[in-house]
Tab-separated table of C-alpha atoms and ligand atoms in Angstrom:
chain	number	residue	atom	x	y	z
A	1	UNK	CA	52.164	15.549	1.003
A	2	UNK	CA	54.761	12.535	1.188
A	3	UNK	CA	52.793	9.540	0.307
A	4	UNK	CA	53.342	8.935	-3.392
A	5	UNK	CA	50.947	5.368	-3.677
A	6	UNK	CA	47.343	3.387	-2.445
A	7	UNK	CA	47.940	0.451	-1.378
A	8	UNK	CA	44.874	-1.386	-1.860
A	9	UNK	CA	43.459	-4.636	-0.038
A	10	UNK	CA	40.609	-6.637	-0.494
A	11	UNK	CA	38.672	-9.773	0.870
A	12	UNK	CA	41.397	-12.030	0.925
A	13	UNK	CA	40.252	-14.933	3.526
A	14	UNK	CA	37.617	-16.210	1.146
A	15	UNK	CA	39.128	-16.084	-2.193
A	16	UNK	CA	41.337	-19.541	-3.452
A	17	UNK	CA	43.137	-20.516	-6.343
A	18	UNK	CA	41.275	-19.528	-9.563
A	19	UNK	CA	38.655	-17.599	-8.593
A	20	UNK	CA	40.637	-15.224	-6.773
A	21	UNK	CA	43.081	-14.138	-9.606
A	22	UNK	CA	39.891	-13.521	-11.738
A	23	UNK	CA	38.733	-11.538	-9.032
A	24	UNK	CA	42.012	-9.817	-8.843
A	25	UNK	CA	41.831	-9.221	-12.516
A	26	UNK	CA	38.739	-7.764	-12.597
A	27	UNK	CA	39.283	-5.310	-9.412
A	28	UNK	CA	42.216	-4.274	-11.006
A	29	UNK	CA	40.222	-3.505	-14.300
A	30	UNK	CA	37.455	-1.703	-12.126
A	31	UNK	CA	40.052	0.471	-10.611
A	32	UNK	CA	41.801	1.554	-13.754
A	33	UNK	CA	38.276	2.222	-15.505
A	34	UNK	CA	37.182	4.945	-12.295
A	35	UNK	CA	40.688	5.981	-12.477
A	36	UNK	CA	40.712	7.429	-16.496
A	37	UNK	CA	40.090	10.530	-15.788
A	38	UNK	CA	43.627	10.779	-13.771
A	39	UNK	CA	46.500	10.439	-16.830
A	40	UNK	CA	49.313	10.073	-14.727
A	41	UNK	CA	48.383	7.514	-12.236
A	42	UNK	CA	48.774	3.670	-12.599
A	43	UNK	CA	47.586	0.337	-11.198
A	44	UNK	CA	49.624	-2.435	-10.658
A	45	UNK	CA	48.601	-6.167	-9.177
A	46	UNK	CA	51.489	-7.674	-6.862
A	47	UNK	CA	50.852	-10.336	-4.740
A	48	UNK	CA	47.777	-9.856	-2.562
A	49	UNK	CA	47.762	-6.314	-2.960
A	50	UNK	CA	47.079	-3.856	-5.282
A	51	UNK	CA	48.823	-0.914	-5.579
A	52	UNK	CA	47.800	3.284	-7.549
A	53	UNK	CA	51.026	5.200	-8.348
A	54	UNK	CA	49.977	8.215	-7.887
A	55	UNK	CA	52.516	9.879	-9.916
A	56	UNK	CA	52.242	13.438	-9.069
A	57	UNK	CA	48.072	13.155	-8.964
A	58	UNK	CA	47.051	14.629	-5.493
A	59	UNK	CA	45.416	11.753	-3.798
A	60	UNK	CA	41.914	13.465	-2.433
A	61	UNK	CA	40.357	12.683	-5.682
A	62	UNK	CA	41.459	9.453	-6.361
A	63	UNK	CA	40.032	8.516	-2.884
A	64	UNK	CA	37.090	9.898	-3.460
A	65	UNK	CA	36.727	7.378	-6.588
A	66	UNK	CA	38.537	4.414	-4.655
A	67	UNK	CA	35.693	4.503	-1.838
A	68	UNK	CA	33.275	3.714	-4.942
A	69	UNK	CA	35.331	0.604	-5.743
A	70	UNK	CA	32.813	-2.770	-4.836
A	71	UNK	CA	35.725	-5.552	-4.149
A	72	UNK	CA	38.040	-2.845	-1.947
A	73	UNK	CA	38.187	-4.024	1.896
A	74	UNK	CA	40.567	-0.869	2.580
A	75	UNK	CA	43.509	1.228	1.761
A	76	UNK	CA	45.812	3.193	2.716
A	77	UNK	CA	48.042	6.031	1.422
A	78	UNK	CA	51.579	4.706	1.002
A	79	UNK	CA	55.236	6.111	0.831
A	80	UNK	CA	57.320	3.640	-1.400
A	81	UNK	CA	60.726	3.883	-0.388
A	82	UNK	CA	63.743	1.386	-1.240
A	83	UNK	CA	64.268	-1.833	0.665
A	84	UNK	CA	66.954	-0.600	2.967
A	85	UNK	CA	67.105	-0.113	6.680
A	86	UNK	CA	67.826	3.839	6.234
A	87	UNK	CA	65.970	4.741	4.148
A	88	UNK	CA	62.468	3.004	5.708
A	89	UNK	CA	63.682	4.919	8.957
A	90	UNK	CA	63.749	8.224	6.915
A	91	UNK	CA	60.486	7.657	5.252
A	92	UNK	CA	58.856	6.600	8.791
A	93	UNK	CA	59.988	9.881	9.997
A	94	UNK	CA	58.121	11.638	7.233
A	95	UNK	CA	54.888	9.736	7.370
A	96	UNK	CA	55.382	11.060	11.350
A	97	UNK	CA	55.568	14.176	10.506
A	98	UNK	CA	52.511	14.115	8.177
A	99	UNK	CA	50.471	13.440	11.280
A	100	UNK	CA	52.836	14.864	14.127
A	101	UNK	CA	49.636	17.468	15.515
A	102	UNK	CA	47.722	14.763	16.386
A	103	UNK	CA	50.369	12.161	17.998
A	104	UNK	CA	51.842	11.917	21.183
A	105	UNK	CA	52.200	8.248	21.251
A	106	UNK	CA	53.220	5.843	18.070
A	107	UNK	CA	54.656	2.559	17.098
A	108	UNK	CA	56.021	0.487	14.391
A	109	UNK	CA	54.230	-2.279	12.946
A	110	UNK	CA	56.761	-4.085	10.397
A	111	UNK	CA	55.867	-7.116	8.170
A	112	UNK	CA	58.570	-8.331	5.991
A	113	UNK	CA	56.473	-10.508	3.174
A	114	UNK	CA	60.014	-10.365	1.186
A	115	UNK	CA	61.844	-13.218	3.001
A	116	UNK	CA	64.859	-12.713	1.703
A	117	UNK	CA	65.041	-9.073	3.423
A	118	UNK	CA	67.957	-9.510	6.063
A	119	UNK	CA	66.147	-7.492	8.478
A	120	UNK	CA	63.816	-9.422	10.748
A	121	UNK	CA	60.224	-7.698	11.399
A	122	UNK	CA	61.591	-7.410	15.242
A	123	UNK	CA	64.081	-6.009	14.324
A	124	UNK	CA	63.051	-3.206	11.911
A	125	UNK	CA	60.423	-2.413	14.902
A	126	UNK	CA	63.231	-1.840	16.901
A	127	UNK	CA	65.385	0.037	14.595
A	128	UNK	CA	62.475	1.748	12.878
A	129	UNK	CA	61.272	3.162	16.487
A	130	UNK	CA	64.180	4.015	17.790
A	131	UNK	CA	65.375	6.380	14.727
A	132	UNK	CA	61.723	7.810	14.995
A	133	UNK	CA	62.403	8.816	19.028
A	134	UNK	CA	66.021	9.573	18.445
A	135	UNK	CA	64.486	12.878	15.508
A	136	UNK	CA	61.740	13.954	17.934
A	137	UNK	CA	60.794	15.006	21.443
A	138	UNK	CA	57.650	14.292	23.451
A	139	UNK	CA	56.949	11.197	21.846
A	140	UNK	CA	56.292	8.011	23.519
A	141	UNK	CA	55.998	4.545	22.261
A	142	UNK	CA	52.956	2.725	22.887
A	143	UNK	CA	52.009	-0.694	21.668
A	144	UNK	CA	48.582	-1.394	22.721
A	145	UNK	CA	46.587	1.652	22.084
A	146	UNK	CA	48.821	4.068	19.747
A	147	UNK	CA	47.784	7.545	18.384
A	148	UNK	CA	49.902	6.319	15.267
A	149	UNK	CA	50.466	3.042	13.853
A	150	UNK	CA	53.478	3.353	11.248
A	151	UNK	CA	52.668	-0.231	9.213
A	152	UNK	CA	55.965	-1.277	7.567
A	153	UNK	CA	55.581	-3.710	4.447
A	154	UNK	CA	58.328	-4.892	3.463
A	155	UNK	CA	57.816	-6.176	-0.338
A	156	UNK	CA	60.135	-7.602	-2.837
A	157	UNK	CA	60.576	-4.316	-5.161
A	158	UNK	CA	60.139	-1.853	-2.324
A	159	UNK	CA	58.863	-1.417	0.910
A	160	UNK	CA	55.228	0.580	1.349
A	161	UNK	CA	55.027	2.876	4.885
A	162	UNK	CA	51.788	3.783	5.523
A	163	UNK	CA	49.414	4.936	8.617
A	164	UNK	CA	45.834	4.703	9.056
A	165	UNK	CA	43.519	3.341	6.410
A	166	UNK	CA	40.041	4.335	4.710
A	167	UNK	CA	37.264	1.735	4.615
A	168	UNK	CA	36.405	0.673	1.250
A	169	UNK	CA	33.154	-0.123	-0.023
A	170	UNK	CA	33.264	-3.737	0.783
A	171	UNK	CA	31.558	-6.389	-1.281
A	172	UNK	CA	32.613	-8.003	-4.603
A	173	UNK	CA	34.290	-6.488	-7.805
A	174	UNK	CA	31.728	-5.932	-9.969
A	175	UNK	CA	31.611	-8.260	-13.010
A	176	UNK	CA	32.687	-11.048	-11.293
A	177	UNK	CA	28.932	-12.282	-10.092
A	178	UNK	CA	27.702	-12.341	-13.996
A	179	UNK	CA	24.943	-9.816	-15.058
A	180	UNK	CA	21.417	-8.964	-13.416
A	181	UNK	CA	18.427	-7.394	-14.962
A	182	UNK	CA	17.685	-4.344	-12.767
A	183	UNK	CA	13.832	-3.321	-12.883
A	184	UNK	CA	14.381	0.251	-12.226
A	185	UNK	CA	11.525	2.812	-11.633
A	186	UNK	CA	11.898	6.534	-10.778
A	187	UNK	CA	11.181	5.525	-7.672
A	188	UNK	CA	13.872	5.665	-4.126
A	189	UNK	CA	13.690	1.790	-3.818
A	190	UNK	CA	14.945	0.382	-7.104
A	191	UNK	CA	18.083	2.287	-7.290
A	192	UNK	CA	19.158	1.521	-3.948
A	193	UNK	CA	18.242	-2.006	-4.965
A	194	UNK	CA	20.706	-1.746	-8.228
A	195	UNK	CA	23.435	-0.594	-5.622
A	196	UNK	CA	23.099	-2.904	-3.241
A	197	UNK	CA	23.409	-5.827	-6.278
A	198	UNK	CA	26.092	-3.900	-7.763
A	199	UNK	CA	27.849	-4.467	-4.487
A	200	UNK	CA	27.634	-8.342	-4.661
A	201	UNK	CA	29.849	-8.389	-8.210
A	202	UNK	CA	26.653	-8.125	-10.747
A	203	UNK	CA	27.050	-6.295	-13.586
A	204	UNK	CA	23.689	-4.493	-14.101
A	205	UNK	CA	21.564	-4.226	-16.946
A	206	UNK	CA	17.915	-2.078	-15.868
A	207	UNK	CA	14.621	-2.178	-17.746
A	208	UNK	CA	12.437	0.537	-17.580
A	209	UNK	CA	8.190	0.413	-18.404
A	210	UNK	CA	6.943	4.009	-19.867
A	211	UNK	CA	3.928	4.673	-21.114
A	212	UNK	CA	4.270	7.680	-23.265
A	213	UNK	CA	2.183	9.991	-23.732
A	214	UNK	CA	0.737	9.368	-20.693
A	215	UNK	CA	4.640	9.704	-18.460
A	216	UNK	CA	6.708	12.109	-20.587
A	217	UNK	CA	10.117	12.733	-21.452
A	218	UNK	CA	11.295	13.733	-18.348
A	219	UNK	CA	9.800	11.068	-16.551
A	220	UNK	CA	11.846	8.811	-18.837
A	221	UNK	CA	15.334	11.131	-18.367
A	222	UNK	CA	14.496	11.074	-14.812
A	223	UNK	CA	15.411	7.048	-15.001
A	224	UNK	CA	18.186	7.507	-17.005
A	225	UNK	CA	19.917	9.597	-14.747
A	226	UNK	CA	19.564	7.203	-12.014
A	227	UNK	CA	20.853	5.268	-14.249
A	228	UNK	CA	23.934	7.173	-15.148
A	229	UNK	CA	24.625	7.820	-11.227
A	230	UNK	CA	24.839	3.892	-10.441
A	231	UNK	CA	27.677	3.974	-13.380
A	232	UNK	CA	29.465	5.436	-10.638
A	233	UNK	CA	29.360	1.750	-9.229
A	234	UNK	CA	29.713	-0.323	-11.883
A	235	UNK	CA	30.170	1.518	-15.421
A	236	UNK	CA	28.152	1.334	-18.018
A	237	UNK	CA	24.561	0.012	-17.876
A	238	UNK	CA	22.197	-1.152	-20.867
A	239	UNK	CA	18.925	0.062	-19.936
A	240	UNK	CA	16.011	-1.235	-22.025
A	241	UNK	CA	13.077	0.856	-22.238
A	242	UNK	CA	9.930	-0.946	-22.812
A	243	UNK	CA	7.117	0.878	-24.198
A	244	UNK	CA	3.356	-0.057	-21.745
A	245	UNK	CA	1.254	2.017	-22.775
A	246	UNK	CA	-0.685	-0.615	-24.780
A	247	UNK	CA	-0.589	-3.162	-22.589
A	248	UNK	CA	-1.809	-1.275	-19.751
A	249	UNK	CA	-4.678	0.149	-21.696
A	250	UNK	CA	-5.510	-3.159	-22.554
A	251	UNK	CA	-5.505	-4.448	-18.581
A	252	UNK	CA	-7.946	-1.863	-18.063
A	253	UNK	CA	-10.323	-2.473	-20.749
A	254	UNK	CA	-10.271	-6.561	-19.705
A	255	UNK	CA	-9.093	-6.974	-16.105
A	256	UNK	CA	-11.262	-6.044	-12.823
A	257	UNK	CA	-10.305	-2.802	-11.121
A	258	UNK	CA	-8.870	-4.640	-8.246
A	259	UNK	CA	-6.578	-7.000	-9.967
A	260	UNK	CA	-4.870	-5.286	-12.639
A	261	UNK	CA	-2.776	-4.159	-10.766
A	262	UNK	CA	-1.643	-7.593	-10.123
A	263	UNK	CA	-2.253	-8.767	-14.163
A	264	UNK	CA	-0.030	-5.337	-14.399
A	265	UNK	CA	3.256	-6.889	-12.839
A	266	UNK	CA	3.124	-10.529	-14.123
A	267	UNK	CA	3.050	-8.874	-17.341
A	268	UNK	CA	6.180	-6.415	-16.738
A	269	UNK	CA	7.948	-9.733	-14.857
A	270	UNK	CA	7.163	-11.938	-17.955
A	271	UNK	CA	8.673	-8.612	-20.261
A	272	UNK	CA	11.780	-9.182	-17.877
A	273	UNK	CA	12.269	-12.284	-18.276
A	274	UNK	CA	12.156	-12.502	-21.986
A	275	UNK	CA	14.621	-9.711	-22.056
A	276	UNK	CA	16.918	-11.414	-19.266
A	277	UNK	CA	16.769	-14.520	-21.868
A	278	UNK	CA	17.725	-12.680	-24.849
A	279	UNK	CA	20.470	-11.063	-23.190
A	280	UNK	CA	21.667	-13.884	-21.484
A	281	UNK	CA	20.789	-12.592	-18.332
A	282	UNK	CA	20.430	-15.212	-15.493
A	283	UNK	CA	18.512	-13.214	-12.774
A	284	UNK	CA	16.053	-10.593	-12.261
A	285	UNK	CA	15.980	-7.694	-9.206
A	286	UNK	CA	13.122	-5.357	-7.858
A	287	UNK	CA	13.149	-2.575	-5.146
A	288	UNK	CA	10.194	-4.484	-3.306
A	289	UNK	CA	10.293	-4.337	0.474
A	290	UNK	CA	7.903	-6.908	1.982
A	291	UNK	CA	4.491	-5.487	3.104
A	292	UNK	CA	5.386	-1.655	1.582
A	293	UNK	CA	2.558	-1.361	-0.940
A	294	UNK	CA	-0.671	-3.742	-2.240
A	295	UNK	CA	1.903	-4.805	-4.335
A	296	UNK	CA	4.681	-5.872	-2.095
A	297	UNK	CA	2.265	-8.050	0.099
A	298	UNK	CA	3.746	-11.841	0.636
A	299	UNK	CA	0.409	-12.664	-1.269
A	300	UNK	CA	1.273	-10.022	-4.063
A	301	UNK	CA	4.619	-11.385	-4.411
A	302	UNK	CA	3.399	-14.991	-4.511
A	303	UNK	CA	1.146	-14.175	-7.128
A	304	UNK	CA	3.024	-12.060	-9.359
A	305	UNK	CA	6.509	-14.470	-8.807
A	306	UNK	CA	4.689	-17.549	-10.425
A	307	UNK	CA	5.208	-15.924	-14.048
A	308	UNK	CA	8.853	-16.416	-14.143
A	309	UNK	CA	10.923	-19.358	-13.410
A	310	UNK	CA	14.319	-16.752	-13.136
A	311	UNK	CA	15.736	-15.865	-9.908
A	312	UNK	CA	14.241	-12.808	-8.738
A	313	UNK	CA	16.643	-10.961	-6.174
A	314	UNK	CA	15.276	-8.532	-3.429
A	315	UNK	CA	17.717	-7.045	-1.986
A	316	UNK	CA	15.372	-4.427	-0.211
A	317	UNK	CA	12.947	-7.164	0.843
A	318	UNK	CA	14.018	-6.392	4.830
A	319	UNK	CA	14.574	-3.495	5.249
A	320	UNK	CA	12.620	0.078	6.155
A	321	UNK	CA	11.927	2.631	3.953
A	322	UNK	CA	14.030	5.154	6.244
A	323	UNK	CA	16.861	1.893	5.511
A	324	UNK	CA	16.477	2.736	2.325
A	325	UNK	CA	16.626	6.458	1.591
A	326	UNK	CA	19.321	6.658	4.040
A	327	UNK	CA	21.196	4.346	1.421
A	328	UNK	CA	19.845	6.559	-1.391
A	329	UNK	CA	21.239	9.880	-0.048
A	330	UNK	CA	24.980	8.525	0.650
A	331	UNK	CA	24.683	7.429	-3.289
A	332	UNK	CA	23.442	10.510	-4.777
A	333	UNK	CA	20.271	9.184	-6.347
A	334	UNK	CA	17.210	10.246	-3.575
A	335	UNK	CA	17.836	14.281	-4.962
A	336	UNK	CA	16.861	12.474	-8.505
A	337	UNK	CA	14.161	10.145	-7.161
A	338	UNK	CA	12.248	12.741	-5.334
A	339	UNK	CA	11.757	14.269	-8.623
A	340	UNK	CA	7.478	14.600	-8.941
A	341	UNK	CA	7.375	12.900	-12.768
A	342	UNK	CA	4.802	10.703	-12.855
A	343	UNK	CA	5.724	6.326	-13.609
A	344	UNK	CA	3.457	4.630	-15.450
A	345	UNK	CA	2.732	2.038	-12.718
A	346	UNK	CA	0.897	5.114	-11.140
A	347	UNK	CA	-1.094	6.637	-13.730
A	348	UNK	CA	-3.222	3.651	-14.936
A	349	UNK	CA	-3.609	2.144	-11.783
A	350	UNK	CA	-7.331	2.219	-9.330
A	351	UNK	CA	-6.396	3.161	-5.771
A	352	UNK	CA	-8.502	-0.350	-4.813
A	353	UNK	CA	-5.348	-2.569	-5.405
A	354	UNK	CA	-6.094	-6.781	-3.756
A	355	UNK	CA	-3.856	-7.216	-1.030
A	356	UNK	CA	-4.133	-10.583	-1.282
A	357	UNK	CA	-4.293	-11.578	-5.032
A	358	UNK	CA	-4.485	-15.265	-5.638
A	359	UNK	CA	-2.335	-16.946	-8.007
A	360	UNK	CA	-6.341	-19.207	-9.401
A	361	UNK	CA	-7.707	-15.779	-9.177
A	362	UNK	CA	-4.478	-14.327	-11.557
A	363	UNK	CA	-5.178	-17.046	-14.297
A	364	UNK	CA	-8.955	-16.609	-14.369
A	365	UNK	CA	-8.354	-13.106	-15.474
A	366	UNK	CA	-5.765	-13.433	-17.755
A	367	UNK	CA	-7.675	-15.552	-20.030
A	368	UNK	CA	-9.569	-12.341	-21.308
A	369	UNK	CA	-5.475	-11.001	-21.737
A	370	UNK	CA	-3.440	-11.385	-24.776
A	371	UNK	CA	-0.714	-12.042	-22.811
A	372	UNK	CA	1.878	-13.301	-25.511
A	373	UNK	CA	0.633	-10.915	-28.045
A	374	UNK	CA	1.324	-7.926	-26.061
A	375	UNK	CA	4.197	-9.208	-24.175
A	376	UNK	CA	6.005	-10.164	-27.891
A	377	UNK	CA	5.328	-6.943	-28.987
A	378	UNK	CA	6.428	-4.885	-26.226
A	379	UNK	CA	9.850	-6.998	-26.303
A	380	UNK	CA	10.106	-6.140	-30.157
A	381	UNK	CA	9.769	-2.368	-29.615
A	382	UNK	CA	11.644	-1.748	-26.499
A	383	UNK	CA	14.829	0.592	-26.882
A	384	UNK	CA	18.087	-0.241	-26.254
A	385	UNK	CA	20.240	2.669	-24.518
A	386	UNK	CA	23.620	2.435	-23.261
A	387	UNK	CA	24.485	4.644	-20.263
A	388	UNK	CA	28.058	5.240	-19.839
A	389	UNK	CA	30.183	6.925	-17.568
A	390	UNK	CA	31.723	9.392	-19.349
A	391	UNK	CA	27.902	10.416	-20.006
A	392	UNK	CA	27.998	10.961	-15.943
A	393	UNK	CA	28.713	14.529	-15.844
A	394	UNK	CA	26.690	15.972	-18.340
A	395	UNK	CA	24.017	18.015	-17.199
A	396	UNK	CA	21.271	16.231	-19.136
A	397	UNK	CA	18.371	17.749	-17.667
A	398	UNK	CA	19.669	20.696	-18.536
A	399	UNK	CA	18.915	19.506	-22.820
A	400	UNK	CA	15.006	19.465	-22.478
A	401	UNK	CA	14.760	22.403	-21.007
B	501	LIG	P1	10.500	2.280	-6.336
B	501	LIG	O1	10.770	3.329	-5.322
B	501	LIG	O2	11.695	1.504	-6.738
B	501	LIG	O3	9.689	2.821	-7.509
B	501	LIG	P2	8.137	1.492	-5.039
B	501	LIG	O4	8.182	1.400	-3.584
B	501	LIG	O5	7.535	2.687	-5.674
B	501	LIG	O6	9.570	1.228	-5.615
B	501	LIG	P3	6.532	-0.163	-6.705
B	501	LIG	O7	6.119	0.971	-7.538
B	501	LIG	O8	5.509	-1.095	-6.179
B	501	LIG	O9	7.385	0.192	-5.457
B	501	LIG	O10	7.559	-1.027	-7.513
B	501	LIG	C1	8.148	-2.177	-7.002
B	501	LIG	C2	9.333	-2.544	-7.875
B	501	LIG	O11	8.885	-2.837	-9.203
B	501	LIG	C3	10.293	-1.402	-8.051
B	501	LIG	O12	11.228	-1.332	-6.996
B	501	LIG	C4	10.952	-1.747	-9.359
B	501	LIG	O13	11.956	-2.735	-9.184
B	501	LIG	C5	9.801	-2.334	-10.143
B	501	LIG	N1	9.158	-1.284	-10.953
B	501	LIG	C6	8.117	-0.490	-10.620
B	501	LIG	N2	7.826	0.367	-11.605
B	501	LIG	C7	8.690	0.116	-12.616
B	501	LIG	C8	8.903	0.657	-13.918
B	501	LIG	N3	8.176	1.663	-14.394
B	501	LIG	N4	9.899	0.134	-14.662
B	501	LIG	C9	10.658	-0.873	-14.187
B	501	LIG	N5	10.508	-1.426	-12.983
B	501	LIG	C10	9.540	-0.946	-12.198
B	502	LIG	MG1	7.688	3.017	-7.884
């Protein structure tokens, strides 16, 4: 293998001024921090592009972790070679020969962002070409529809040859959207949810409702492992674990059959939201899909949304659950959702759920609800855990059993 660099690129067209050299900062920062476990290789920021020196690290790994980059619009595998007309037609003819079995036609695409390079991007086409023919046979140059495009970028230090390019994941760098409060269940939804806001630039934080003894402790590791796979994403997450076991027994005891469920998720949203404020946390997201469950009705949502005056994101709200576990396979966390522990939301909960809870109806019942009393002291015993990446490939099922 030739190519001895990544040349990255991201969104450019929308990012100006300020912003987008905080964005560049932080993409750089994401990169280096998937990149730790690779000593030798380096990331450097040059103008509009960022750029992995590979230094002697094969490259099939580091794409692997590049592809889980949010903020990366694409890259490409790169042979650095000096700014000098030779030596660019040498290395062309290597990056040919990397992918000689499947071309029969090629050309040159040269930019030269270094100005000062006497060599105009015309003319290294030309010259660049032409050296390629002259060192093969039964190629062909074809400009409109090539079976190799050998981009030429001609920089200030050096000049980058590369040919083809991966996709990246798209989105924003995380960190640069501030910091969301993830409500994360065991469930398929609310992980793809944490992904999907990952992908916008929010840092996450998740909370988690158990109700031991009645969900156990695998239940509980169950969440932290989805958890620790969305640090693939976005590195570490906080994840608060909020203890609802007397709350919920106390919803049963006071609330109808047919609303607690209802009374249930006001009171985990108001939880939330005092958690979100102590944290500094300026918005909220579910896994809710509109119309999937009882809860999930526009009704439900209506009803259970007047408790908090945060933004609640949904990124989910759209789309079908086949959407969604299609999303959860490609990130590795539908193996860990299918997982048959049992969430507290399910154990407590009659199977007569109100479709279409109303927000008078809500307040009539909570007036036989303690509602600050149990919210305060649910906030007051919740524990804090801090998932990290390096925690990622542990096997930490594998320490209850
Ligand atoms: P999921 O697959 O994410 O569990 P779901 O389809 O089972 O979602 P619900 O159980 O109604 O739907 O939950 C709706 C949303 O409420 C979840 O996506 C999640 O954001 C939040 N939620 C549910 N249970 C919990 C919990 N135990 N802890 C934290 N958040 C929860
Ligand atoms: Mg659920």
């Amino acid at each position: 293998m030739i190519y001895n660099h990544i040349l990255v690129r991201f969104g450019e067209l929308a990012l100006r001024g300020k912003n987008r050299s905080s964005f560049e900062k932080q993409l750089v920062q994401n990169i280096r921090s998937v990149m730790g476990t690779f000593e030798d290789v380096k990331v450097k920021r040059t103008f509009g592009r960022i750029i992995v020196h590979l230094n002697g690290q094969e490259h099939e790994p580091v794409i692997e972790k590049l592809k889980t980059v949010f903020g990366i619009h694409s890259f490409s595998l790169a042979l650095k070679v000096e700014n000098d007309v030779n030596a660019i037609q040498e290395g062309a003819l290597h990056v040919f020969h990397e992918h000689q079995e499947t071309t029969k036609t090629f050309k040159i695409s040269a930019r030269r962002a270094y100005k000062s390079f006497p060599v105009s991007s015309q003319e290294l086409n030309h010259k660049v070409g032409g050296f390629v023919l002259s060192q093969t046979e039964d190629l062909t140059v074809d400009v409109h529809n090539p079976d190799l495009n050998i981009n030429v970028e001609v920089r200030e230090q050096a000049t980058f040859i590369t040919a083809g390019s991966f996709p990246g994941a798209g989105g924003l760098p995380v960190g640069t959207s501030g910091k969301v409060l993830m409500m994360l269940s065991g469930g398929i939804d609310s992980p793809v949810a944490g992904y999907l806001t990952m992908k916008r630039g929010a840092k996450l934080e998740a909370v988690h409702f158990h109700s031991p003894p009645y969900t156990n402790e695998r239940a509980k590791q169950k969440v932290l492992d989805l958890a620790r796979t969305l640090t693939k994403f976005g590195g570490d997450i906080t994840i608060h674990l909020v203890p609802f076991t007397e709350v919920q027994k106390h919803i049963r005891a006071e609330v109808p059959s047919n609303f607690q469920m209802t009374i249930m998720r006001r009171v985990m949203l108001r939880i939330s939201e005092q958690i979100a404020n102590n944290e500094q946390i300026l918005a909220i997201a579910t896994g809710e899909s509109l119309g999937q469950v009882a809860s999930q009705t526009l009704h439900s949502i209506h009803t259970i949304n007047e408790v908090t005056n945060l933004p609640v994101l949904r990124p989910l709200i759209t789309m079908d659950k086949l959407e969604v576990m299609d999303i959860a396979k490609k990130i590795g966390t539908y193996d860990i959702s299918i997982l048959p522990y049992e969430d507290c939301c399910t154990i407590f909960l009659p199977d007569d759920p109100k479709t279409k809870p109303r927000r008078d109806q809500a307040h009539k019942f909570e007036q036989y609800v303690h509602i600050d009393h149990y919210v305060a002291d649910a906030v007051n015993r919740t524990e804090k855990i801090v998932i990290s990446e390096k925690m990622r490939d542990q096997k930490t099922m594998d320490l209850l059993f």
